[in-house]
PDB file of C-alpha atoms and ligand atoms in Angstrom:
ATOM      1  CA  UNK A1375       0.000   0.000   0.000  1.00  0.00           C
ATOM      2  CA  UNK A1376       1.050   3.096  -0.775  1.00  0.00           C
ATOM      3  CA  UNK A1377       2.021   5.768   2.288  1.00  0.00           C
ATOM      4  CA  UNK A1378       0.087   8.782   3.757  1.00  0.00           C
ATOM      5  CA  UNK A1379       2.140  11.030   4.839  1.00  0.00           C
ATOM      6  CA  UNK A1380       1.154  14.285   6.739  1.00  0.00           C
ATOM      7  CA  UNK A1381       3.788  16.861   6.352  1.00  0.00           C
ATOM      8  CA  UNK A1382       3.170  18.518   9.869  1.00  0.00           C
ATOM      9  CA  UNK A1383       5.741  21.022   9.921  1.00  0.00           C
ATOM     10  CA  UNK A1384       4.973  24.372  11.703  1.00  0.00           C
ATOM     11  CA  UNK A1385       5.042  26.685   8.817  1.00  0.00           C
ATOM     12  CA  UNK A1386       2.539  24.543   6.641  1.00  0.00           C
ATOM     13  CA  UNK A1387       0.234  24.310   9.879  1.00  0.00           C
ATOM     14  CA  UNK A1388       0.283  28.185  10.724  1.00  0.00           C
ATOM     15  CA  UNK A1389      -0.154  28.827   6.801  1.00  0.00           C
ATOM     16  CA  UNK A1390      -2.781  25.984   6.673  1.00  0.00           C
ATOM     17  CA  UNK A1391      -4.861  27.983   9.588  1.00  0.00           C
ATOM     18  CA  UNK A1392      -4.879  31.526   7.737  1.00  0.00           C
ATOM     19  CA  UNK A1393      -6.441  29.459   4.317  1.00  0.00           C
ATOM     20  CA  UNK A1394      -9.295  27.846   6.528  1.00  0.00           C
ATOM     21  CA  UNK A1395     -10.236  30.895   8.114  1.00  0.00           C
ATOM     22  CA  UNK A1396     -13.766  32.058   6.136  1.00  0.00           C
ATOM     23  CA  UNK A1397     -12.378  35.648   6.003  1.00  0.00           C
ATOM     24  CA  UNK A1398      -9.657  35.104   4.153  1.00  0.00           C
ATOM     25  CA  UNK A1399      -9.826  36.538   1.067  1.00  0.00           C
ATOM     26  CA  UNK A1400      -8.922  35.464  -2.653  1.00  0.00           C
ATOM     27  CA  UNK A1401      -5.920  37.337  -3.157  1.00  0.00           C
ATOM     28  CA  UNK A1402      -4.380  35.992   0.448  1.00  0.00           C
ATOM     29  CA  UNK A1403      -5.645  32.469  -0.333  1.00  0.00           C
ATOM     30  CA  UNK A1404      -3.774  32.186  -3.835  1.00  0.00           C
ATOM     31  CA  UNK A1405      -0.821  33.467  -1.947  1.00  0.00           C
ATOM     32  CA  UNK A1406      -0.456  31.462   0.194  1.00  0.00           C
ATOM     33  CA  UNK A1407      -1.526  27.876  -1.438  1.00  0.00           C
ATOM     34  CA  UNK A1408       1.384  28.399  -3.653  1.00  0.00           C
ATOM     35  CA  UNK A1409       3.473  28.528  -0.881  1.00  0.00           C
ATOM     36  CA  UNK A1410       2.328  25.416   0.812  1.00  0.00           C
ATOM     37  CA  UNK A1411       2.619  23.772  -2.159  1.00  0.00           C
ATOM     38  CA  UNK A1412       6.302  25.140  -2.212  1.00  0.00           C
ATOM     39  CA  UNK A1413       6.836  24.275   1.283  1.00  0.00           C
ATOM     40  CA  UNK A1414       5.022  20.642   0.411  1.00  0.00           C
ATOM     41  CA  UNK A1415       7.646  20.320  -2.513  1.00  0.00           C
ATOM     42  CA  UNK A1416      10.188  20.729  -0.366  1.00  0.00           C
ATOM     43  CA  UNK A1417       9.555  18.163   2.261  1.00  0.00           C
ATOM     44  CA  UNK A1418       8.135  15.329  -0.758  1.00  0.00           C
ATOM     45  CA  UNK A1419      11.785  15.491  -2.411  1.00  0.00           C
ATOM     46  CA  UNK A1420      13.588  15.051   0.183  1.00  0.00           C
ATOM     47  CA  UNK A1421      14.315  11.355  -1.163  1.00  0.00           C
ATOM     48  CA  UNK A1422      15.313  12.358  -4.361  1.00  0.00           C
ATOM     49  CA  UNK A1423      18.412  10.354  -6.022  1.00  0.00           C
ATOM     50  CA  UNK A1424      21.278  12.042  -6.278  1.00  0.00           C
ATOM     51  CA  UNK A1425      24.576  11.428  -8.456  1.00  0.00           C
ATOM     52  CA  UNK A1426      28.244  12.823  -8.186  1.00  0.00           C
ATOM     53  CA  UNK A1427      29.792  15.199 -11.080  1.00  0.00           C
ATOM     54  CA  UNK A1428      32.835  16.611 -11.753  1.00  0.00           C
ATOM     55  CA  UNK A1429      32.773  20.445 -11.884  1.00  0.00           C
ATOM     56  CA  UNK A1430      35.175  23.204 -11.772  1.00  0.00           C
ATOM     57  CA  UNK A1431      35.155  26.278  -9.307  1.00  0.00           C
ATOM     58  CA  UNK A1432      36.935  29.566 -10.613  1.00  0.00           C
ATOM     59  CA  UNK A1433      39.261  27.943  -7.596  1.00  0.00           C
ATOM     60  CA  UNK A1434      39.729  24.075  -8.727  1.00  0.00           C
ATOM     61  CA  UNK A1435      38.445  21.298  -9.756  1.00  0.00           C
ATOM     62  CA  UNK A1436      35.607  19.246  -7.579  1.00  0.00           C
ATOM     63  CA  UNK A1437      33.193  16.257  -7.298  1.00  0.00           C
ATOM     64  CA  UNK A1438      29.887  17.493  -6.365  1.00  0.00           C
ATOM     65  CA  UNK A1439      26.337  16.330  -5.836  1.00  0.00           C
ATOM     66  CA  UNK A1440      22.969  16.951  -8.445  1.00  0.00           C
ATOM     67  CA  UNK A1441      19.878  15.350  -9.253  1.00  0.00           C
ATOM     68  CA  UNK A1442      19.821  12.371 -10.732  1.00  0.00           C
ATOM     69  CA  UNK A1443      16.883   9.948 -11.888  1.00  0.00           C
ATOM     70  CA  UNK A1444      13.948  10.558 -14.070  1.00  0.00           C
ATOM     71  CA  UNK A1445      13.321  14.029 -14.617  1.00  0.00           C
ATOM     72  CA  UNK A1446      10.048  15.517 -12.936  1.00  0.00           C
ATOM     73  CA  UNK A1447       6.293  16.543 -14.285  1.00  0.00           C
ATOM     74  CA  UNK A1448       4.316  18.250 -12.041  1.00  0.00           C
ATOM     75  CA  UNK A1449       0.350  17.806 -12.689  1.00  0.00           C
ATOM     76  CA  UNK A1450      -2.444  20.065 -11.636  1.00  0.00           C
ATOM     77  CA  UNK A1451      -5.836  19.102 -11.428  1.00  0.00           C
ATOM     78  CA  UNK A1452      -7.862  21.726 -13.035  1.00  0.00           C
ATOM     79  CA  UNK A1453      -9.100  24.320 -11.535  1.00  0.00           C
ATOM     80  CA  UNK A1454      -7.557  24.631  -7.994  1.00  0.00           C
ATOM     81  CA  UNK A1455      -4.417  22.391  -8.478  1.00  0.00           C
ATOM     82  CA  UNK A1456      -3.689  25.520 -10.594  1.00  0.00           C
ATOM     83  CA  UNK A1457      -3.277  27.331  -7.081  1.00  0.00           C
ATOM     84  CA  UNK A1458      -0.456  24.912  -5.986  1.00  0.00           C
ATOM     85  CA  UNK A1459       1.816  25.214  -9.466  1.00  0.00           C
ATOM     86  CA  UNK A1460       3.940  28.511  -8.741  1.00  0.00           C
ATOM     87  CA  UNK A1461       5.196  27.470  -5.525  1.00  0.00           C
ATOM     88  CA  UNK A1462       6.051  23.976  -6.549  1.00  0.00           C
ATOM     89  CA  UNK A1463       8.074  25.356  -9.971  1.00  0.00           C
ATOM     90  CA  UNK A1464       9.750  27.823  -7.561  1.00  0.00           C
ATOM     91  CA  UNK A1465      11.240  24.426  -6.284  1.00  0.00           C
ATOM     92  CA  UNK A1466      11.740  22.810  -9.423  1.00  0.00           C
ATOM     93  CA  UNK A1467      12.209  25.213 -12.034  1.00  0.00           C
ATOM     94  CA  UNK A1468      13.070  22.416 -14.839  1.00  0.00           C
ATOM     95  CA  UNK A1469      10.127  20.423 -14.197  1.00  0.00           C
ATOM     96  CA  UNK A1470       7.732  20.216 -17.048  1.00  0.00           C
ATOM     97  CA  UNK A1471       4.189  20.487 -16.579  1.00  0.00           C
ATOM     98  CA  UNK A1472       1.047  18.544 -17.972  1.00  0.00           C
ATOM     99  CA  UNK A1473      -2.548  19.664 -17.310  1.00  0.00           C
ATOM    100  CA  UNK A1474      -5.455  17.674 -16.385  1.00  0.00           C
ATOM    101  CA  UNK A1475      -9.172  18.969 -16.023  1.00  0.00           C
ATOM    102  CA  UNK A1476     -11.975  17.570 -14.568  1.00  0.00           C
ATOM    103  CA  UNK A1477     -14.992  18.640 -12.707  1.00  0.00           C
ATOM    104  CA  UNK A1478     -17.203  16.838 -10.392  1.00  0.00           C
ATOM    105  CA  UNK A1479     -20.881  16.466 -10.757  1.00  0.00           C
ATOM    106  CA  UNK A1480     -22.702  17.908  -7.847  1.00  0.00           C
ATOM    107  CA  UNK A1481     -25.033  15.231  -7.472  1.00  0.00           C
ATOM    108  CA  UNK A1482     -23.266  12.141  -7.674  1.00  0.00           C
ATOM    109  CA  UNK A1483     -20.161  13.844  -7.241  1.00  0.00           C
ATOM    110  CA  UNK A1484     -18.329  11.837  -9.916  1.00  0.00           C
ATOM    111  CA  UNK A1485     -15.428  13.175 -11.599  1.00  0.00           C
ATOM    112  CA  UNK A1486     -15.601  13.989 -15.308  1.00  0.00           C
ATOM    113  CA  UNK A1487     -12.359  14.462 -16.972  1.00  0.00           C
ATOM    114  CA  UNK A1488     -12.585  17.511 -20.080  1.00  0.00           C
ATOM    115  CA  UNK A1489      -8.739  18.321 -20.378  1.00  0.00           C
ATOM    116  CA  UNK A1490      -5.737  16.722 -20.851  1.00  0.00           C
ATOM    117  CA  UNK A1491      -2.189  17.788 -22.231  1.00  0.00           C
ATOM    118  CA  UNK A1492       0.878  15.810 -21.146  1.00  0.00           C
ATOM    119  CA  UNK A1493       5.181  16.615 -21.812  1.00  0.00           C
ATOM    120  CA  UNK A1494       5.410  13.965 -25.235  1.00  0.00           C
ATOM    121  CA  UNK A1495       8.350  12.210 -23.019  1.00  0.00           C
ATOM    122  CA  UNK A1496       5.492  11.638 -20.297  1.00  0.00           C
ATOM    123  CA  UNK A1497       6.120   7.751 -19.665  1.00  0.00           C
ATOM    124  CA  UNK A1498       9.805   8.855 -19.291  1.00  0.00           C
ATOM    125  CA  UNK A1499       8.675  10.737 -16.156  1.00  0.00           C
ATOM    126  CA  UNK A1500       8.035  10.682 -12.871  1.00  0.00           C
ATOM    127  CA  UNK A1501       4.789  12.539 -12.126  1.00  0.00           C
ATOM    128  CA  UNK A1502       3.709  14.953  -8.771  1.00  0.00           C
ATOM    129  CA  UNK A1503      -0.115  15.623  -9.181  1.00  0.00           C
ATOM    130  CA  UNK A1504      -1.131  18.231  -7.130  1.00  0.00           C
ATOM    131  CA  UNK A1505      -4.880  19.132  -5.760  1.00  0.00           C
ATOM    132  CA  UNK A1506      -5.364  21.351  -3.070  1.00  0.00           C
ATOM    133  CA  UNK A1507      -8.954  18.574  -2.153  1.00  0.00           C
ATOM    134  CA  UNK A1508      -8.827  14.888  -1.768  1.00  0.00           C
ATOM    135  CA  UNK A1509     -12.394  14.151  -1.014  1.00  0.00           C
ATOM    136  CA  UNK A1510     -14.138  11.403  -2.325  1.00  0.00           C
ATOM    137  CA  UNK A1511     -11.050  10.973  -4.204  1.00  0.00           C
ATOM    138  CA  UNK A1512     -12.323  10.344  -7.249  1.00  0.00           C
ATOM    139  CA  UNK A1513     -10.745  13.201  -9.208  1.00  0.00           C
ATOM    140  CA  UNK A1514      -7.247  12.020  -8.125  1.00  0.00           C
ATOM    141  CA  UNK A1515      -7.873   8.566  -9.364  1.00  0.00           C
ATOM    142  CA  UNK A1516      -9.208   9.645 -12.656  1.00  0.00           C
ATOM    143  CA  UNK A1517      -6.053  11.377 -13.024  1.00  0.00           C
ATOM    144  CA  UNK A1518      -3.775   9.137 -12.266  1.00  0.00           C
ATOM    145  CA  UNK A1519      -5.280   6.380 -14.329  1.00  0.00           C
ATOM    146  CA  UNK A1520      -4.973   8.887 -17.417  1.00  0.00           C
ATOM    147  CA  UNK A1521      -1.310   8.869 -16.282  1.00  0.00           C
ATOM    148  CA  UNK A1522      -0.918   5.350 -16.021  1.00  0.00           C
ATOM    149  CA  UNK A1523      -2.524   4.793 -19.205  1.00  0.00           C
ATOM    150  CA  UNK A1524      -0.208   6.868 -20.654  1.00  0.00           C
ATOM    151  CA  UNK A1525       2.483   4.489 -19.426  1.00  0.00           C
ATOM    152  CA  UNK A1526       3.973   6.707 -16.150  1.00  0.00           C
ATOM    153  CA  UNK A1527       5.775   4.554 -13.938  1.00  0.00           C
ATOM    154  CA  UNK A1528       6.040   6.540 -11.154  1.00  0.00           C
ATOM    155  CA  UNK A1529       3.241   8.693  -9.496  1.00  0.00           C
ATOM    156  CA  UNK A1530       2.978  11.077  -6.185  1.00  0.00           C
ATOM    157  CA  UNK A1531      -0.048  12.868  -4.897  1.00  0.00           C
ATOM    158  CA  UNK A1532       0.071  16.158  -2.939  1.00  0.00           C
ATOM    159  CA  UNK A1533      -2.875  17.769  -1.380  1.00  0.00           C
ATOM    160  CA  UNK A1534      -3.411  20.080   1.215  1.00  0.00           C
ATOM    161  CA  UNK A1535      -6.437  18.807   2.978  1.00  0.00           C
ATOM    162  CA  UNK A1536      -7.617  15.359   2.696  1.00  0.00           C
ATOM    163  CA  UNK A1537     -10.600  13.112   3.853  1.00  0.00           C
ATOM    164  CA  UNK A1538      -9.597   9.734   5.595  1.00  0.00           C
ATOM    165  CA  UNK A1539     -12.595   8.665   2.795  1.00  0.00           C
ATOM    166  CA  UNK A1540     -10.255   9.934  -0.247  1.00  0.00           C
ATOM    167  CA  UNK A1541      -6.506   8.552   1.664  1.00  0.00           C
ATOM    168  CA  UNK A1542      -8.706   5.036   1.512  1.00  0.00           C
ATOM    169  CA  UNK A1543     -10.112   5.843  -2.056  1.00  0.00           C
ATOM    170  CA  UNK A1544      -6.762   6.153  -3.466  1.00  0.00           C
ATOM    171  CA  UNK A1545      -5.088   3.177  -1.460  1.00  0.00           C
ATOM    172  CA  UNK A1546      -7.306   0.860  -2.705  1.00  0.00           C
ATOM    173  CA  UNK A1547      -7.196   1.500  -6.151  1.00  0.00           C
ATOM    174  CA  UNK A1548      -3.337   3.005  -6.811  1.00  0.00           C
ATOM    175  CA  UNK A1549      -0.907   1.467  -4.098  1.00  0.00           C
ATOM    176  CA  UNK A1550       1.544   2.439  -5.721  1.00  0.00           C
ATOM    177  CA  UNK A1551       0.517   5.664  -4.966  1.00  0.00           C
ATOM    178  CA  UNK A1552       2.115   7.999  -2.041  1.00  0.00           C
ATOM    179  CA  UNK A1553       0.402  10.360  -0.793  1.00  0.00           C
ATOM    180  CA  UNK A1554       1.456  13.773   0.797  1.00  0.00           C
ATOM    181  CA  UNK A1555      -1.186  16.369   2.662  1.00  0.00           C
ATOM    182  CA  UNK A1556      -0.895  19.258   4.829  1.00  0.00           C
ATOM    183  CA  UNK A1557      -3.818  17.984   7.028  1.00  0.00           C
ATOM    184  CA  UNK A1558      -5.687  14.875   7.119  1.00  0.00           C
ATOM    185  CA  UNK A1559      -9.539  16.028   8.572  1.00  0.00           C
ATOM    186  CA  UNK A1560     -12.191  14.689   9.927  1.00  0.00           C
ATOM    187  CA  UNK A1561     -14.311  13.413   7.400  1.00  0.00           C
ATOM    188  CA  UNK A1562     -16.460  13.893   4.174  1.00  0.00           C
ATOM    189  CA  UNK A1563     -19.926  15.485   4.675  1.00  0.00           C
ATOM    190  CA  UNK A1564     -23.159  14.141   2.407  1.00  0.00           C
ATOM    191  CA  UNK A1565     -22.671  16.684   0.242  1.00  0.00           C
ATOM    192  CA  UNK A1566     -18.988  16.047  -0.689  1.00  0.00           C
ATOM    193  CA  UNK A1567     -17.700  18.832   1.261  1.00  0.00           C
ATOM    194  CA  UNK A1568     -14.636  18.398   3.525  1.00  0.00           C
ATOM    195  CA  UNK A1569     -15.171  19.063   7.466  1.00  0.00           C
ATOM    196  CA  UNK A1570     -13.650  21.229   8.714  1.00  0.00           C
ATOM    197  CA  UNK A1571     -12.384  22.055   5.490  1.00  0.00           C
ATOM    198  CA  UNK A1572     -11.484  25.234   3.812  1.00  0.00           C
ATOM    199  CA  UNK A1573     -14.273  25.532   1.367  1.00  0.00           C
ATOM    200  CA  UNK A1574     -14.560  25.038  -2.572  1.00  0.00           C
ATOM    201  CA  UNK A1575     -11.176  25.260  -2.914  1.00  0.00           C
ATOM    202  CA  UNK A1576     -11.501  26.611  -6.427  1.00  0.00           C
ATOM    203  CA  UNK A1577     -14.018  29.165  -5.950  1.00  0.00           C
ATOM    204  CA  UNK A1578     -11.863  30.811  -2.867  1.00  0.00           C
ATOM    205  CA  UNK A1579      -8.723  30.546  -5.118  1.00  0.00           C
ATOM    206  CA  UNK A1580     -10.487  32.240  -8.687  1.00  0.00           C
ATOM    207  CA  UNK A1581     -13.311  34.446  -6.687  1.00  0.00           C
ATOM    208  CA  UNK A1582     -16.126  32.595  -8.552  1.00  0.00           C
ATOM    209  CA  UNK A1583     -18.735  32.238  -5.605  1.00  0.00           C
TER     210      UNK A1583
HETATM  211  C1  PRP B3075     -12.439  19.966  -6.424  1.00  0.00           C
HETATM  212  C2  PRP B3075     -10.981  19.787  -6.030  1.00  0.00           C
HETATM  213  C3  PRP B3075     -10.669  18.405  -6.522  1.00  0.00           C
HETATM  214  C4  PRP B3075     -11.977  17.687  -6.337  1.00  0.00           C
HETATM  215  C5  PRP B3075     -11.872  16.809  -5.117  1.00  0.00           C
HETATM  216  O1  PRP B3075     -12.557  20.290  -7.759  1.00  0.00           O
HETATM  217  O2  PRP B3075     -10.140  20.764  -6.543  1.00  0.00           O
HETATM  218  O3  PRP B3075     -10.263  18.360  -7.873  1.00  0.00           O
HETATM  219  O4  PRP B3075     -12.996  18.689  -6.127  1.00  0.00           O
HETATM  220  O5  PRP B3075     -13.008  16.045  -4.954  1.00  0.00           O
HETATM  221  P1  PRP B3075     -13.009  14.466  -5.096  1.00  0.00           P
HETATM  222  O6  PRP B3075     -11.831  13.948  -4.316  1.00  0.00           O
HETATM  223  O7  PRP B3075     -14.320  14.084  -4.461  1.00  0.00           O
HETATM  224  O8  PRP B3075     -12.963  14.109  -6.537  1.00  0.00           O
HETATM  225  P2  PRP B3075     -13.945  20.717  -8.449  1.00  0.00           P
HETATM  226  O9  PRP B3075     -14.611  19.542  -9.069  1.00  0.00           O
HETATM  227  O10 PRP B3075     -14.746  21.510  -7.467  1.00  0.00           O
HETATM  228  O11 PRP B3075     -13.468  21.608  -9.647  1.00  0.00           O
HETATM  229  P3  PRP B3075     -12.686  23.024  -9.642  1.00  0.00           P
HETATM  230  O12 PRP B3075     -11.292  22.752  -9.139  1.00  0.00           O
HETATM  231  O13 PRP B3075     -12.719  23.401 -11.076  1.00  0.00           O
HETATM  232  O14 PRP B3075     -13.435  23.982  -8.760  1.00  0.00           O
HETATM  233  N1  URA B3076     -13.576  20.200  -3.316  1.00  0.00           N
HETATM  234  C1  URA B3076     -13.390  21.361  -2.632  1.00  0.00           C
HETATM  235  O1  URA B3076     -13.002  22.371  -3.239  1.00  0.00           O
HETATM  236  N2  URA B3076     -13.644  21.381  -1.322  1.00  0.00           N
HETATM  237  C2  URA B3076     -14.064  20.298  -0.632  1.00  0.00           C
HETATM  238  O2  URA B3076     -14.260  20.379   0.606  1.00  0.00           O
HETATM  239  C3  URA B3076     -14.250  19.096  -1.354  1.00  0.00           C
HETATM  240  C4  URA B3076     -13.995  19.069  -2.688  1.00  0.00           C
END
């Protein structure tokens, strides 16, 4: 099974607080879920390989560390996973990035998927969706079947609030899944909300209510 991790450190917390509150307001909220996806970034590539290479200082010559492994894309669900993308680039500048859009359906709350452009190299890659909601969950596992299908290998999630409902949703069908959040809640309400939430993500982040 894939993990859950909760990446509980004090600046995502504190930042996580001012986004819940009701009275923030748009402009503050797109701030500052770019920088917890940043901050998110951070903590989720930790692990990353890394290779020596030779280099030369304007002193001498060197061995030194950098990146190695498969080279990154990061994937935003349409609309709000939007909100995450400039603070994770700000991390990894040389990432690519592929889009994916989907909406749910208020009523059944099914995902339906009406955008998708991936990098051409995409099975090459190793992908970080990003969603500011895991809820049911079903979005997130739309999207990462259109990944798999597209042959990606290797696939990590990062949200910033999500439902012990969506952590199960996604365990179940993708184990090979990890999964990163800011804050796992309480639970999902009838109506497909989170509790306590922050809200319709996308709507606080665009100023569409
Ligand atoms: C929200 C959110 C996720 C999805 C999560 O998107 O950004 O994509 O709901 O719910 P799920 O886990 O139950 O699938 P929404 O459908 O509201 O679209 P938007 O981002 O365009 O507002
Ligand atoms: N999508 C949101 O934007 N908010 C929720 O609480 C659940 C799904």
């Amino acid at each position: 099974m894939g993990k859950f991790t909760v990446l509980d450190h004090p600046l995502i917390q504190h930042k996580l607080t001012i986004i819940r509150r009701k009275e923030t307001s748009s402009n503050e909220f797109r701030q500052i879920v770019g920088e917890i996806g940043g901050l998110m970034t951070y903590e989720i590539t930790r692990d990353l390989p890394l290779k020596d290479v030779e280099i030369e200082t304007p002193i001498g010559k060197t061995t030194q560390k950098e990146i190695a492994g498969k080279k990154m894309t990061i994937v935003p669900i349409l609309r709000a996973g939007i909100g995450m993308l400039n603070g994770v680039m700000e991390m990894i500048p040389s990432a690519k990035v592929g889009v994916i859009g989907m909406y749910r359906d208020e009523e059944t709350l099914k995902p339906h998927e009406y955008f998708c452009k991936m990098p051409k190299d995409i099975a090459e890659r190793e992908c970080l969706v990003v969603d500011p909601m895991l809820a049911t969950g079903g979005s997130a596992n739309m999207a990462i079947g259109a990944l798999k299908k597209r042959g990606v290998k290797t696939i990590k999630l990062a949200v910033l609030v999500a439902a012990p409902e969506g952590v199960k949703a996604i365990q179940e069908e993708n184990p090979d899944v990890d999964i990163y959040a800011a804050a796992e809640d309480e639970k999902l309400l009838p109506n497909g909300y989170i509790t306590p939430g922050l809200g319709d993500a996308g709507d606080r982040l665009f100023g569409t209510k």
